[in-house]
Every structure is written in C-alpha cells, then in structure tokens.
Coordinates of C-alpha atoms in Angstrom, one line a residue:
Chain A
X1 CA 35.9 -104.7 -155.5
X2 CA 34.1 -101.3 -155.1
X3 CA 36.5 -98.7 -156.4
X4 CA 34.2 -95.6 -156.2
X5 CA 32.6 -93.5 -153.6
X6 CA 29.8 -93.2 -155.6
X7 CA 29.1 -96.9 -155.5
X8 CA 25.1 -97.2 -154.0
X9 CA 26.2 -99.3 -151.5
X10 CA 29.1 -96.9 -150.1
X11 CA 26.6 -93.9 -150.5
X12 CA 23.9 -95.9 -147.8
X13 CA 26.9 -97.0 -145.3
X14 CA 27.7 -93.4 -145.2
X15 CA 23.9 -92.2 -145.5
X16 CA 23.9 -95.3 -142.3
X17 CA 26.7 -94.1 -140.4
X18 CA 25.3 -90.1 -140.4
X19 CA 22.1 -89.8 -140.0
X20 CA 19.6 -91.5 -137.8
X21 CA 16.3 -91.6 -139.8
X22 CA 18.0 -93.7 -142.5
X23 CA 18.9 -95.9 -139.9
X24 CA 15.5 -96.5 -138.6
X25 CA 13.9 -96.4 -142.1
X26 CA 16.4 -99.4 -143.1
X27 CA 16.2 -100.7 -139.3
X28 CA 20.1 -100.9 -139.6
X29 CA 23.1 -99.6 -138.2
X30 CA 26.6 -99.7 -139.1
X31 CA 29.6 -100.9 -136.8
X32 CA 33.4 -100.5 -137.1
X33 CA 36.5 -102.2 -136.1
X34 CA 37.1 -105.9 -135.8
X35 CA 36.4 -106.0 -132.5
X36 CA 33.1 -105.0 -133.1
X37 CA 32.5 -107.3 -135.5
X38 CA 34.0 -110.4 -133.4
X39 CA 31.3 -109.7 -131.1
X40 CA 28.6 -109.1 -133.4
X41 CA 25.6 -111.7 -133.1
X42 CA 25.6 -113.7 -135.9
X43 CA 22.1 -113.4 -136.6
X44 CA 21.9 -109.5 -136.6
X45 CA 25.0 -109.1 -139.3
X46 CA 23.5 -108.1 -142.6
X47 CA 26.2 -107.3 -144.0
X48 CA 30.4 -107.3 -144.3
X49 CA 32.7 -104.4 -145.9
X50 CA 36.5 -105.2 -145.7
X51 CA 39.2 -102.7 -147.0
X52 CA 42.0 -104.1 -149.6
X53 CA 44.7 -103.9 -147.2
X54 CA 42.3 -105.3 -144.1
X55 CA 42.0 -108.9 -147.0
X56 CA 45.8 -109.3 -147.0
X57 CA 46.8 -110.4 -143.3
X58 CA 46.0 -113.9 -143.6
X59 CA 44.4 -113.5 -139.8
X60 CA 41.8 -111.5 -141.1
X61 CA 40.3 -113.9 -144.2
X62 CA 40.5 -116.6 -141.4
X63 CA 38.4 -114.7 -139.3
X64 CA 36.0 -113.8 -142.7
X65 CA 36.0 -117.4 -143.2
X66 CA 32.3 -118.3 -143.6
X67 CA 31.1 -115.2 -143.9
X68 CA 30.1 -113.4 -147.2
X69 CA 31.7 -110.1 -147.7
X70 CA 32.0 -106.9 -149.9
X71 CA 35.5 -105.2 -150.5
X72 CA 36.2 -101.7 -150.4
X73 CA 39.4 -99.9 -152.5
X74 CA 41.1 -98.1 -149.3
X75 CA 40.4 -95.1 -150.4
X76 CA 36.9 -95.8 -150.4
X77 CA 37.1 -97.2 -147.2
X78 CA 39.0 -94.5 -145.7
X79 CA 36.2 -92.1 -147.3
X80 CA 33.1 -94.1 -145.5
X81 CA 34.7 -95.1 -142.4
X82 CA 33.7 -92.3 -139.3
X83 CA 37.3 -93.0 -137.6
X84 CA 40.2 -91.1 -138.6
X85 CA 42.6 -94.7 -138.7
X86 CA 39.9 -97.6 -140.0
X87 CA 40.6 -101.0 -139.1
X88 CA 39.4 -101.8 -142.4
X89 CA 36.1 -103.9 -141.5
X90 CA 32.9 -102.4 -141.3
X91 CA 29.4 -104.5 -140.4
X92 CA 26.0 -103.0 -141.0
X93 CA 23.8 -104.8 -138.4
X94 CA 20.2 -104.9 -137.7
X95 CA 18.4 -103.6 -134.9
X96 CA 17.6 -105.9 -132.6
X97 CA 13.7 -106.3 -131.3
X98 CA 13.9 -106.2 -127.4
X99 CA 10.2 -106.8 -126.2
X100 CA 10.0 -104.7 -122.5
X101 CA 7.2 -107.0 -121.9
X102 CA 9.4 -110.4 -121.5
X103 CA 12.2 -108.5 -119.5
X104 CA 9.5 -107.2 -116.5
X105 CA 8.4 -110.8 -116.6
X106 CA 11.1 -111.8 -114.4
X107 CA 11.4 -109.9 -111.1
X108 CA 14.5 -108.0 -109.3
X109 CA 16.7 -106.6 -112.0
X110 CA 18.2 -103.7 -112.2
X111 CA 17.6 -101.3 -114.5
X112 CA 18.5 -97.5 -116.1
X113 CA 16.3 -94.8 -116.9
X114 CA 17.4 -91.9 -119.2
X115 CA 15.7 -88.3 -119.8
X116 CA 17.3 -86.3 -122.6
X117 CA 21.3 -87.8 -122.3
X118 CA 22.4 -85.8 -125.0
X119 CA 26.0 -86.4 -125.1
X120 CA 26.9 -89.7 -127.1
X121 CA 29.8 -90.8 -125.6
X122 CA 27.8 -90.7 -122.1
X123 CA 25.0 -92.6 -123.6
X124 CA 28.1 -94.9 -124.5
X125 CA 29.3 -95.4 -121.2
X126 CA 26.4 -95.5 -119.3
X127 CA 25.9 -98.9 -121.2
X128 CA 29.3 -100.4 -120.6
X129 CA 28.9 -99.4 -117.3
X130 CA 25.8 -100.8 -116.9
X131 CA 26.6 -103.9 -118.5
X132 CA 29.6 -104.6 -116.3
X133 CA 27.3 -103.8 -112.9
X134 CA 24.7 -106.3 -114.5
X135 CA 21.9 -104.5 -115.6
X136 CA 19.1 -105.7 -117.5
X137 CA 18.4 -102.9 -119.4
X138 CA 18.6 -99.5 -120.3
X139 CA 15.0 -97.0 -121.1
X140 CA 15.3 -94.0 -123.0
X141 CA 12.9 -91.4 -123.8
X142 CA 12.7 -90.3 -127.8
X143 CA 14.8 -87.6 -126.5
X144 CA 18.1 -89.0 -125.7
X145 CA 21.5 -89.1 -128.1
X146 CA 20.3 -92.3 -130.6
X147 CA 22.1 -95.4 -129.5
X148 CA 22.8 -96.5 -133.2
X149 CA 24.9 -93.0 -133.4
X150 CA 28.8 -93.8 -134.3
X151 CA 30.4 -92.4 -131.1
X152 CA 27.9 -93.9 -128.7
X153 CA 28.4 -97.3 -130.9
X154 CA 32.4 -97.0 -130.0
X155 CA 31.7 -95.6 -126.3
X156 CA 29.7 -98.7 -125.7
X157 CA 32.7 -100.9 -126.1
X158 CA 30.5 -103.9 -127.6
X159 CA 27.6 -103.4 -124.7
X160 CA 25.1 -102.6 -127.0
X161 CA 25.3 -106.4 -128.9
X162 CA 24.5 -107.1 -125.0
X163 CA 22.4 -104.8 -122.9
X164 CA 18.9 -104.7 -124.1
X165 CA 17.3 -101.5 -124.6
X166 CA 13.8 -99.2 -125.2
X167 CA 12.8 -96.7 -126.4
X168 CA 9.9 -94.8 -125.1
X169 CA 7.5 -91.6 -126.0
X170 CA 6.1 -91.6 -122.5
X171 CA 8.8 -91.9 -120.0
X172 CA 6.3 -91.2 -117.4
X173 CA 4.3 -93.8 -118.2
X174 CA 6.6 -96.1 -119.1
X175 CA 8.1 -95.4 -115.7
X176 CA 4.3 -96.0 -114.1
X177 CA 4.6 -99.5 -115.7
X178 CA 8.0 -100.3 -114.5
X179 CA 6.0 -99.5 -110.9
X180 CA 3.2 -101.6 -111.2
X181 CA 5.7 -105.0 -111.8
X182 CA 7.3 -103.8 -108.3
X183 CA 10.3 -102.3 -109.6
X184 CA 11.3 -99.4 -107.0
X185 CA 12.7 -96.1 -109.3
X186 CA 15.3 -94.2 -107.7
X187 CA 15.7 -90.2 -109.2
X188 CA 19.2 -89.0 -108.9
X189 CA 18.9 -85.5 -107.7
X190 CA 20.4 -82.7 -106.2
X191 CA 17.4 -82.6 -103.6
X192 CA 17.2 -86.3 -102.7
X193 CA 16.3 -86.7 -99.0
X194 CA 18.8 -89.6 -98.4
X195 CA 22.3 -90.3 -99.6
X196 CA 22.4 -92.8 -102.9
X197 CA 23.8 -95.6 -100.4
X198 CA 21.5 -96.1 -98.2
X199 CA 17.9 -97.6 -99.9
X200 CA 17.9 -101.3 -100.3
X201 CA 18.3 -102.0 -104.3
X202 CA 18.5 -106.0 -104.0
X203 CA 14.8 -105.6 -105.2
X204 CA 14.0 -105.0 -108.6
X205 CA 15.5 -101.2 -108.7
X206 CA 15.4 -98.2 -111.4
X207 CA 18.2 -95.6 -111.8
X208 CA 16.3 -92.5 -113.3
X209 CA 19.1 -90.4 -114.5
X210 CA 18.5 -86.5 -116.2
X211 CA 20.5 -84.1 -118.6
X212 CA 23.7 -83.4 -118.6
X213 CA 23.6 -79.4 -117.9
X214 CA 19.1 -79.5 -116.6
X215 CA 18.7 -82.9 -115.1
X216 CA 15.5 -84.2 -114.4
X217 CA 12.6 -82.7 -115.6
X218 CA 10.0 -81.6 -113.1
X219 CA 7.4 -84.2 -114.2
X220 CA 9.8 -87.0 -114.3
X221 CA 11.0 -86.6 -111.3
X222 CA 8.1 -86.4 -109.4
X223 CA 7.5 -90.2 -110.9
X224 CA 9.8 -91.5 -109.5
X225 CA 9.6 -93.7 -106.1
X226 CA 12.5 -91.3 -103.9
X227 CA 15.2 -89.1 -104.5
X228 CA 18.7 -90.0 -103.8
X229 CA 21.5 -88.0 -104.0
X230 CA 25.3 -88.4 -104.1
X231 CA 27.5 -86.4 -101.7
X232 CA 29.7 -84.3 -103.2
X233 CA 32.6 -82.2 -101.5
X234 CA 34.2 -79.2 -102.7
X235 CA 31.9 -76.5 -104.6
X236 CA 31.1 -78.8 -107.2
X237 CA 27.5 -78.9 -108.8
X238 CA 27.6 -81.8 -110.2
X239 CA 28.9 -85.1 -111.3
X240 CA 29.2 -86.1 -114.8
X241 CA 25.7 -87.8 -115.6
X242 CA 27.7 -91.6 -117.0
X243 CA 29.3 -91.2 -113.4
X244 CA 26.7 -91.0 -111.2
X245 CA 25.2 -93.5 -113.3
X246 CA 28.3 -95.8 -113.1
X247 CA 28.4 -94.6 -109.2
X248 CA 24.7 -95.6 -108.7
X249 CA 24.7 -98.9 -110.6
X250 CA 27.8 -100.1 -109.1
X251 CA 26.2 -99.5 -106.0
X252 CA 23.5 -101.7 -106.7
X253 CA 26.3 -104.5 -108.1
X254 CA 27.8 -104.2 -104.4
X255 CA 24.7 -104.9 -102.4
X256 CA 23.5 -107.6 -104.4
X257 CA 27.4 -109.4 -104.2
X258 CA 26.9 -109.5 -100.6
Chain B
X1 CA 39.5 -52.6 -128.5
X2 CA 42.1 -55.4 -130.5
X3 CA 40.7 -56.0 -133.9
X4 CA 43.2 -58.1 -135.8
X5 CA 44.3 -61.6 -135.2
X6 CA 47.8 -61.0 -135.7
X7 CA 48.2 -58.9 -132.6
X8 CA 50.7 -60.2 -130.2
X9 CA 48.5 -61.2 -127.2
X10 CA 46.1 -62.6 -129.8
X11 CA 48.4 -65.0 -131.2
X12 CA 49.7 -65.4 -127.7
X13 CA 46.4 -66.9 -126.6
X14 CA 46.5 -68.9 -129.9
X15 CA 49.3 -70.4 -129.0
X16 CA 48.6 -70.8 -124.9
X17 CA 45.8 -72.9 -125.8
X18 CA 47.3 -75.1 -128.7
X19 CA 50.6 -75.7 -127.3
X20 CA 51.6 -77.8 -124.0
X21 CA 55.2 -76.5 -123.8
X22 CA 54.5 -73.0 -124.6
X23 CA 52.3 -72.9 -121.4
X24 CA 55.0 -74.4 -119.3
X25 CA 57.6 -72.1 -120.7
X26 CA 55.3 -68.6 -119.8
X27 CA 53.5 -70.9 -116.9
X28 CA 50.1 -69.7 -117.7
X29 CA 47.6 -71.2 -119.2
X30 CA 44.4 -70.3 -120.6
X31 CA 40.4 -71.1 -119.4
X32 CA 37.3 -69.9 -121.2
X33 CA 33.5 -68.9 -119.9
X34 CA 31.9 -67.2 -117.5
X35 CA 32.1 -70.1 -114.8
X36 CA 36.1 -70.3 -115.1
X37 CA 36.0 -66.9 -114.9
X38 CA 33.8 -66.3 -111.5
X39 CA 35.6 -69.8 -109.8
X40 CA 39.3 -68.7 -110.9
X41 CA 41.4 -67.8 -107.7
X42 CA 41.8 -64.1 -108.2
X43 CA 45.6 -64.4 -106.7
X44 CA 46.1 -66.5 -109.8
X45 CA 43.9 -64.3 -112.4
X46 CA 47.1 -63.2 -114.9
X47 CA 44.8 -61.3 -117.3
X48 CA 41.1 -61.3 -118.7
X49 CA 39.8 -60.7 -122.4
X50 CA 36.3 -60.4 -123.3
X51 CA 34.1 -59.9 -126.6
X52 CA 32.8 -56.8 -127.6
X53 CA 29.3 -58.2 -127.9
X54 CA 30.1 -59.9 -123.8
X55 CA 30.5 -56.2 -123.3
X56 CA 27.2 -55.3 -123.8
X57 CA 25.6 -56.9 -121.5
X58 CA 25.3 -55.3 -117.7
X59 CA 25.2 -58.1 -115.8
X60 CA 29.0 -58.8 -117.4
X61 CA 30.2 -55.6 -117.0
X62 CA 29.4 -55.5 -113.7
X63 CA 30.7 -59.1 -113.4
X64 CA 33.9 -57.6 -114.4
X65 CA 34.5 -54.3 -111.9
X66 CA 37.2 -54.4 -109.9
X67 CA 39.2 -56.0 -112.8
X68 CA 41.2 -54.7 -115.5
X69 CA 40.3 -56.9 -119.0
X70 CA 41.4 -56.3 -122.7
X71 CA 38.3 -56.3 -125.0
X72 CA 38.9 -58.3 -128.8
X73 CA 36.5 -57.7 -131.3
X74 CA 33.8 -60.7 -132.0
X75 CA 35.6 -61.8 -134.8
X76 CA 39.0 -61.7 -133.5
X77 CA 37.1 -63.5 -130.5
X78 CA 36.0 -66.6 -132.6
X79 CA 39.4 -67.0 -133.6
X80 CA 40.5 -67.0 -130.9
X81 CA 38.5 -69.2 -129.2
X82 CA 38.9 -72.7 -128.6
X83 CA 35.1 -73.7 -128.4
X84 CA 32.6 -73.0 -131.2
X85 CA 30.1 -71.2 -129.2
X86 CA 32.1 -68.9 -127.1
X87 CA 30.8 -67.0 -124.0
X88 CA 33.1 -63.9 -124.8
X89 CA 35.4 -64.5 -121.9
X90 CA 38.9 -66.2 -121.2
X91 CA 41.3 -65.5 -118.8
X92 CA 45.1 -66.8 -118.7
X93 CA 45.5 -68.3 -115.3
X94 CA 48.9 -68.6 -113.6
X95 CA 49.5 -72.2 -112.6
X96 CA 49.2 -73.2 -109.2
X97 CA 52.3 -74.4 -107.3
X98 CA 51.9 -77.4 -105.2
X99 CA 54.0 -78.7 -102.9
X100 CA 53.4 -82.5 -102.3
X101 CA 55.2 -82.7 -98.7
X102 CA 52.8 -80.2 -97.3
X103 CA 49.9 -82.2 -98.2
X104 CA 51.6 -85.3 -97.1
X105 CA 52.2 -84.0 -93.8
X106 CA 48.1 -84.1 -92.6
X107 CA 47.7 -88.3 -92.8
X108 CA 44.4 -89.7 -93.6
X109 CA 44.2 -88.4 -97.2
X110 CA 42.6 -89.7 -99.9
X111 CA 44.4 -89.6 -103.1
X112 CA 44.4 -90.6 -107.0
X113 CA 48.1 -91.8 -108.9
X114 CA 47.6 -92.2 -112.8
X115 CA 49.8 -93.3 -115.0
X116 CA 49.9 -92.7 -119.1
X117 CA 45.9 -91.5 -119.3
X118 CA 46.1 -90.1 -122.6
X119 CA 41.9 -88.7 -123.0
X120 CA 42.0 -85.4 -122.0
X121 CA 38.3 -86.0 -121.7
X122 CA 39.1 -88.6 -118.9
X123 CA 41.7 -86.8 -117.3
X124 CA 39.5 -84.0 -116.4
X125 CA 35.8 -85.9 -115.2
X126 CA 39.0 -87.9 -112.7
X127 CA 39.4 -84.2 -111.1
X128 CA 35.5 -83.2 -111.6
X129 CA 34.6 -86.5 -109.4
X130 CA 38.2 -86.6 -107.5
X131 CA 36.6 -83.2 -105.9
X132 CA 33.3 -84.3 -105.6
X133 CA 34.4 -87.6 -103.7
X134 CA 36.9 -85.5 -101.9
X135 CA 40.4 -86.7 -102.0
X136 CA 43.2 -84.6 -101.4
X137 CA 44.9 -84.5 -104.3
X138 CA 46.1 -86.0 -108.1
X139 CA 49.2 -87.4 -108.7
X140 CA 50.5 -88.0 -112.4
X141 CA 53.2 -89.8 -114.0
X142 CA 54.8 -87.4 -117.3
X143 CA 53.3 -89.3 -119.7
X144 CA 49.5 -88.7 -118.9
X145 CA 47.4 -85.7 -120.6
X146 CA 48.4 -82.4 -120.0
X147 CA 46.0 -80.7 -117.2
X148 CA 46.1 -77.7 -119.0
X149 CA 44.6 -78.8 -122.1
X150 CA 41.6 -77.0 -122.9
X151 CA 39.8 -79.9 -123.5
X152 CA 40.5 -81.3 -120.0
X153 CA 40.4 -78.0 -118.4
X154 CA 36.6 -77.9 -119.7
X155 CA 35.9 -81.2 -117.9
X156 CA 37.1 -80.6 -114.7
X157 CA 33.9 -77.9 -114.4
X158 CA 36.3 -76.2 -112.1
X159 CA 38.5 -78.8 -110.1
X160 CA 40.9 -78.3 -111.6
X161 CA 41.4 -74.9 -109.4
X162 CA 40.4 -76.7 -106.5
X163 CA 41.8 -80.6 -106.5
X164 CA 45.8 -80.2 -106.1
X165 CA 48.0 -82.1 -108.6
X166 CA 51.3 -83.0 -109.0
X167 CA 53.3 -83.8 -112.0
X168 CA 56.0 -86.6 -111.4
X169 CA 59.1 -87.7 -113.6
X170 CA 59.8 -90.9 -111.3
X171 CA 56.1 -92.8 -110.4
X172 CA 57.4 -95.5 -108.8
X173 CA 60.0 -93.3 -106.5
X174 CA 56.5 -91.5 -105.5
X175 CA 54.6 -94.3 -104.8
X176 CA 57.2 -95.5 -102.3
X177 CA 57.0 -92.0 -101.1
X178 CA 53.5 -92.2 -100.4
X179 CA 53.3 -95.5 -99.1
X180 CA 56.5 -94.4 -96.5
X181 CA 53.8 -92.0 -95.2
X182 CA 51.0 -94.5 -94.2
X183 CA 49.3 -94.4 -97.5
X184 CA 48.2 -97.5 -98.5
X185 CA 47.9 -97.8 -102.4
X186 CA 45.4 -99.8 -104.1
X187 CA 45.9 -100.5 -107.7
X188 CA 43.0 -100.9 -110.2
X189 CA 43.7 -104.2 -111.8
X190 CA 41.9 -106.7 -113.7
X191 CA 44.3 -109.3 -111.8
X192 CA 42.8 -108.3 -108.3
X193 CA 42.5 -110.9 -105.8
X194 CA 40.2 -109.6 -104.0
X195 CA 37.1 -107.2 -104.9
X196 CA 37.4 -103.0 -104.4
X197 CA 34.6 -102.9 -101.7
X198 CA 36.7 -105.4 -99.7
X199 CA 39.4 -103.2 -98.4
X200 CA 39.0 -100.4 -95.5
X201 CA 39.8 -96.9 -96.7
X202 CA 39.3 -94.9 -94.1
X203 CA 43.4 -94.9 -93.7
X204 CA 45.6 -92.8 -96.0
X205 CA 44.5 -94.5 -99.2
X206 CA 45.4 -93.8 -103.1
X207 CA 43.9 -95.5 -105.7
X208 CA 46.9 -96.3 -108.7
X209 CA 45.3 -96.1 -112.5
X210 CA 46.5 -96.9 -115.9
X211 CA 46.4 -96.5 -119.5
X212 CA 43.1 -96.5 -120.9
X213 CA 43.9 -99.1 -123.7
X214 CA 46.5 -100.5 -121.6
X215 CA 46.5 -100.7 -118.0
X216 CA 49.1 -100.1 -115.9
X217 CA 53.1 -101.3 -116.8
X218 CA 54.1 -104.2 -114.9
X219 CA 57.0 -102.3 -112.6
X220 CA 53.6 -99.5 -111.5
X221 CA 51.3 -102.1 -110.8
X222 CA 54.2 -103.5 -108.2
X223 CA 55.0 -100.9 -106.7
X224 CA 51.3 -100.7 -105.4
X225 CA 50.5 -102.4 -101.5
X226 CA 47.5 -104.8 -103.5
X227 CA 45.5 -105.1 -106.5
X228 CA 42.0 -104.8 -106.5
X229 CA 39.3 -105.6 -109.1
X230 CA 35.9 -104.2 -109.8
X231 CA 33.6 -107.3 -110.4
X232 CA 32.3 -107.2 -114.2
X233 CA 29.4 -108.9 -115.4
X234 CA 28.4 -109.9 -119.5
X235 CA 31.4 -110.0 -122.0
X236 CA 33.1 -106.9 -120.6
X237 CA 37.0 -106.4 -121.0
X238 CA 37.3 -103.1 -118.8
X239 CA 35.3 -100.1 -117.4
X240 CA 36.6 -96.7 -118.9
X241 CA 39.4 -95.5 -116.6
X242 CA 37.6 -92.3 -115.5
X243 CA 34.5 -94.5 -114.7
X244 CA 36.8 -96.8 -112.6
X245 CA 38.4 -94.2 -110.9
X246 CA 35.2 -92.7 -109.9
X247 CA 34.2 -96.1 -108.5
X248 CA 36.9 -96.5 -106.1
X249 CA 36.8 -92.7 -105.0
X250 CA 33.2 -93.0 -104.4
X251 CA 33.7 -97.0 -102.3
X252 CA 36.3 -95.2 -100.3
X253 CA 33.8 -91.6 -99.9
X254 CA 31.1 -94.4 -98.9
X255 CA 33.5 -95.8 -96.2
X256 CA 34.4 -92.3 -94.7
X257 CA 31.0 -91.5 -94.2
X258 CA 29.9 -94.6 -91.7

C-alpha cells in the first residue's frame, strides 16, 4: 500500500490529473469513479488505484477481480483525487488512436465541429450529447478546452470511452476535407439565412459550432457550406454553445428517425 | 467612498449573496456586471455600488446618470465580489412578484415544471434557453436551486428578469392546476412510450423535469398527462437535465413555428 504523497506514482496521477502536457507526453489520462472505470475499455486501462476503504466492500474486489491494482492509504487518495468525495478508484487510461481517415470512409454521419470551446464542462456535454443523438465524431481545433481535462472527463458522463474524436491545427482545412467526402457543414450563427430546422441533414452533415462569448471566427465561418441559425425570443443573444449543439444534433437524430 | 469591509451594507451584500434565507427575509437579492446592470428592470433596481476604478471610466459614468450608486473602494470591491474578475458593478435587485393565475388566464402557453434540480449551473441555462425558446414561464417545486443564487443568476445571461417563475410548496397540487387549465404536461422520462417529437405542442403544453441524478419521484411523474422519451443512442444512461429541457422547449418552438 502507498502510504505517502510523495510516492512517484501518486506525484504523476496528480502531475496526470493537472496539467495537459504530461498527459500528452505519457499519452495518458486519468479517470475517476467506478463508473468510469466499469466502462473503461479494457484494452486502454493501464493502470488501477483503489483507496483502503474502496478494498473493503466485498462488491468492489469482485469487480477488481482480474484486474491488477495499486492501493492508496485514504489520505493519499483523498490528496490525488480532483473530486471533493472520491469514490476511491482511480484508472489512468491511454489515449486512444482515432484515425479520421477510416471514419470519412463510410458516408452519411453526422458529425461536430468545434472552434475555441473553452469551457470544460461544455466540451463535456457536447459529447454526451452527441453521443446520445448518434454522432460519429467530434473535431476540435488545438484551441478548444483538452478533452483529457478532469471536468470535461466527468461532464462527458463515459462518452468519451465512446465518441471518437480529432484534433486538428487547421480547422479550415480539416473542414475542406470533411467537404470533399460529401459531408455538408452547417455554421451555427447569429446571421444564418435559414432557421436550423429546415436543411436536409440525413446526408452526411457537420455542426460547426464557435466560442462561448466570440463564436465563429470570421475565417471559419466563411468554410463552412451555410449558416443556420436558431430562433430565439425574448432579448436574448445567445444560447449556451453545448445547447445549440445538443439543439442542432438532436435535430439531425429527429430527421434521420423518420 | 466605503473603504472597509466591515461596513454595514458591505457585509450586507456579503451576506445577500452567500445566503438563500437572508435574501428571502430582505427580498432582494444581488446581480453583478455591467449587463445585469443595463437589462435590470429599473422599477426593481433597489440600489447600485460600483468600484472606484469602474468610476473612472466615462463611458460608466455616463452609464450611470440618472441613478444614484454608492462607490466601494477596489479592495473592498474584491471582497465583496462574488466573481474573481469583477466588472466593478452590482446592484441588489428587488424580487419580482408573480402571480401564476394571471399568466394562466392567456391559454396556449408554453411552460417548464422542475422538480429537485439541485446545479445552480443547470437551473439557470433552463431560464437562458426557456427565454430563447419562448415559454411563458418556470415553475419550481421547493426543493430545486435557489434562482437567486449568484451562480444561477450568472447563467440565466438575463432571463432571469425576463422568464416568470414561480416557487411551489405542493408540485403535484400545481400540476393538476395546470392541467385544469388546458395544459397538457409532458414529463421527461426515460420510461416514455412514445418519443418527444411525437406529440403536438402547439396546445398549452409544460414539459415536467427531475433531479439530475435522479429523475423525477414516482407520485410527480403521475401526476403528468404522458411520458415522453428522447431517443439515445451508444451506452448512454441520461442527457444532462438542462440539455433535455432545452430539447423539448426547442421540439415544441419547432412546432409553433409551422
């Protein structure tokens, strides 16, 4: 049993679980909570940190059964964890290797694109959102909130085991590809010409979505296949980026149903 | 100018902002920034407090003629302050008084019922896209997050001066209130028979919500007209409430429009 916070191994889940070039350096990333690790795919866990007190319900070594595993004294545990009331199981996983390549090989899907999502817990729900409205994937530029952050981890809800992802340097041009395999890309904006629900996404369809307080940046936007807005009464500005997300996805998920 | 933090009206503010029953007791309640400020109804404006430094600048003060404000020092500000960046301007707001039958007497409306959402965070994006979709109003059961919170005040970007709410000790006694005024109520439910974009909402329609971890209590869910489910795809348990909310605000919008 580790005992002490300055343990190597507590030192890196905590180096793991704050800051995001570690993560990439080690090409890991650490989860929390059991249900986390219940979903995990097998072949991604590297490894398993249990507290003390997490070992002693007999439920939880049956679920540990087969796995190799570290313990943690709790108040090591309590010290690395990033929530305030630990489950007492901790995974560090590794990144999985999505190749964009294979994904565009099939036609029709329906996909998200993000410019500069900066808050974590949107990035979070855009992809439980999108993995409930059936999307095939999610593309980032390098300037969105990193996906392997804590708080988007939790936010995602287990969606990020499940909806593949990329990350891109070019958005526009990764955008220009997405074009070229037939894939029509949809900008959420203010100024779109034609309310969100009335293109036809049961083609392969892109939700381009901006940042939170700037949205779209001119050059972005002007990538993009149309403009579509959503309505919105009263003297708001704007909807919450995840929800117009969530509002366009589920749009999609409705005309594809019928 | 007020310098020191233990001034009355500082520690007022303090206390406005931290605690629920202290807001009810004085019924104000306290928004920060320069957008609360310029959207606050001025009928309802009970005082305004800026930053020396907000002071400064012309554009405020000439934001600010026509009203009398107290000015704190920056420090005293800070304090103050329930955001780590302030804008050097809060105002304590009276609260609003609603009064449900009114609202009920036009038919047609479109209206949100939650029971026991407990993230602020939530709470408020529900009024930020309740506005935006344009129902008439929010109904709560006691046990959901306090509206005033400064947390949920911040997301509501505003609606939360322009959506009308209502606080309810008997949920059940006001669903059976709406419903014996032509509003049919729909609740979110993973046990829906049939799917949300199924029904026709372009009746008197409220949409009933629960608990974030939980759903809605057995005896809520009943006392609803039908359940209806948004379809999930991949492993998914639930969409976040505010998400699902947004959903169903946005099918029925969609509906209203044709």
């Amino acid at each position: 049993m580790i005992t002490s916070t300055s343990n190597p191994q507590v030192k890196n889940i905590m180096l793991l679980l704050k800051k995001s070039r570690a993560r990439y350096q080690q090409q890991l990333y650490a989860v929390e909570g059991i249900r986390m690790f219940r979903e995990a795919p097998e072949d991604l866990i590297d490894r398993i940190y249990v507290s003390e007190s997490f070992l002693k319900t007999e439920a939880h070594r049956k679920e540990l059964e087969g796995h190799t595993f570290e313990v943690l004294s709790d108040p090591v545990f309590l010290r690395v964890s990033d929530t305030k009331t630990p489950q007492g199981i901790l995974c560090l996983m590794k990144m999985p290797d999505y190749s964009l390549e294979s994904f565009l090989k099939e036609p029709g899907g329906l996909w998200l694109i993000l410019e500069n999502i900066q808050d974590p817990g949107n990035l979070g729900t855009m992809f439980r959102t999108g993995e409930g409205a059936g999307i095939r994937g999610i593309i980032m530029d390098e300037h969105t909130a990193d996906i392997y952050n804590p708080k988007t981890i939790r936010s995602t809800m287990g969606a990020v085991y499940r909806v593949p992802f990329f990350v891109t340097g070019d958005l526009a041009e990764t955008i220009r590809h997405l074009k070229d395999h037939q894939i029509r890309v949809y900008a959420a904006h203010l100024e779109g010409s034609v309310f969100y629900d009335e293109p036809d996404y049961r083609r392969g369809t892109a939700f381009l979505i901006g940042n939170e307080g700037n949205g779209l940046t001119e050059p972005i936007a002007a990538a993009a296949d149309s403009y579509v807005k959503i309505p919105m009464g009263g003297q708001l500005e704007s909807l919450n980026a995840a929800m117009a997300a969530g509002i366009l996805m589920y749009e999609a998920n409705r005309q594809r149903r019928r």
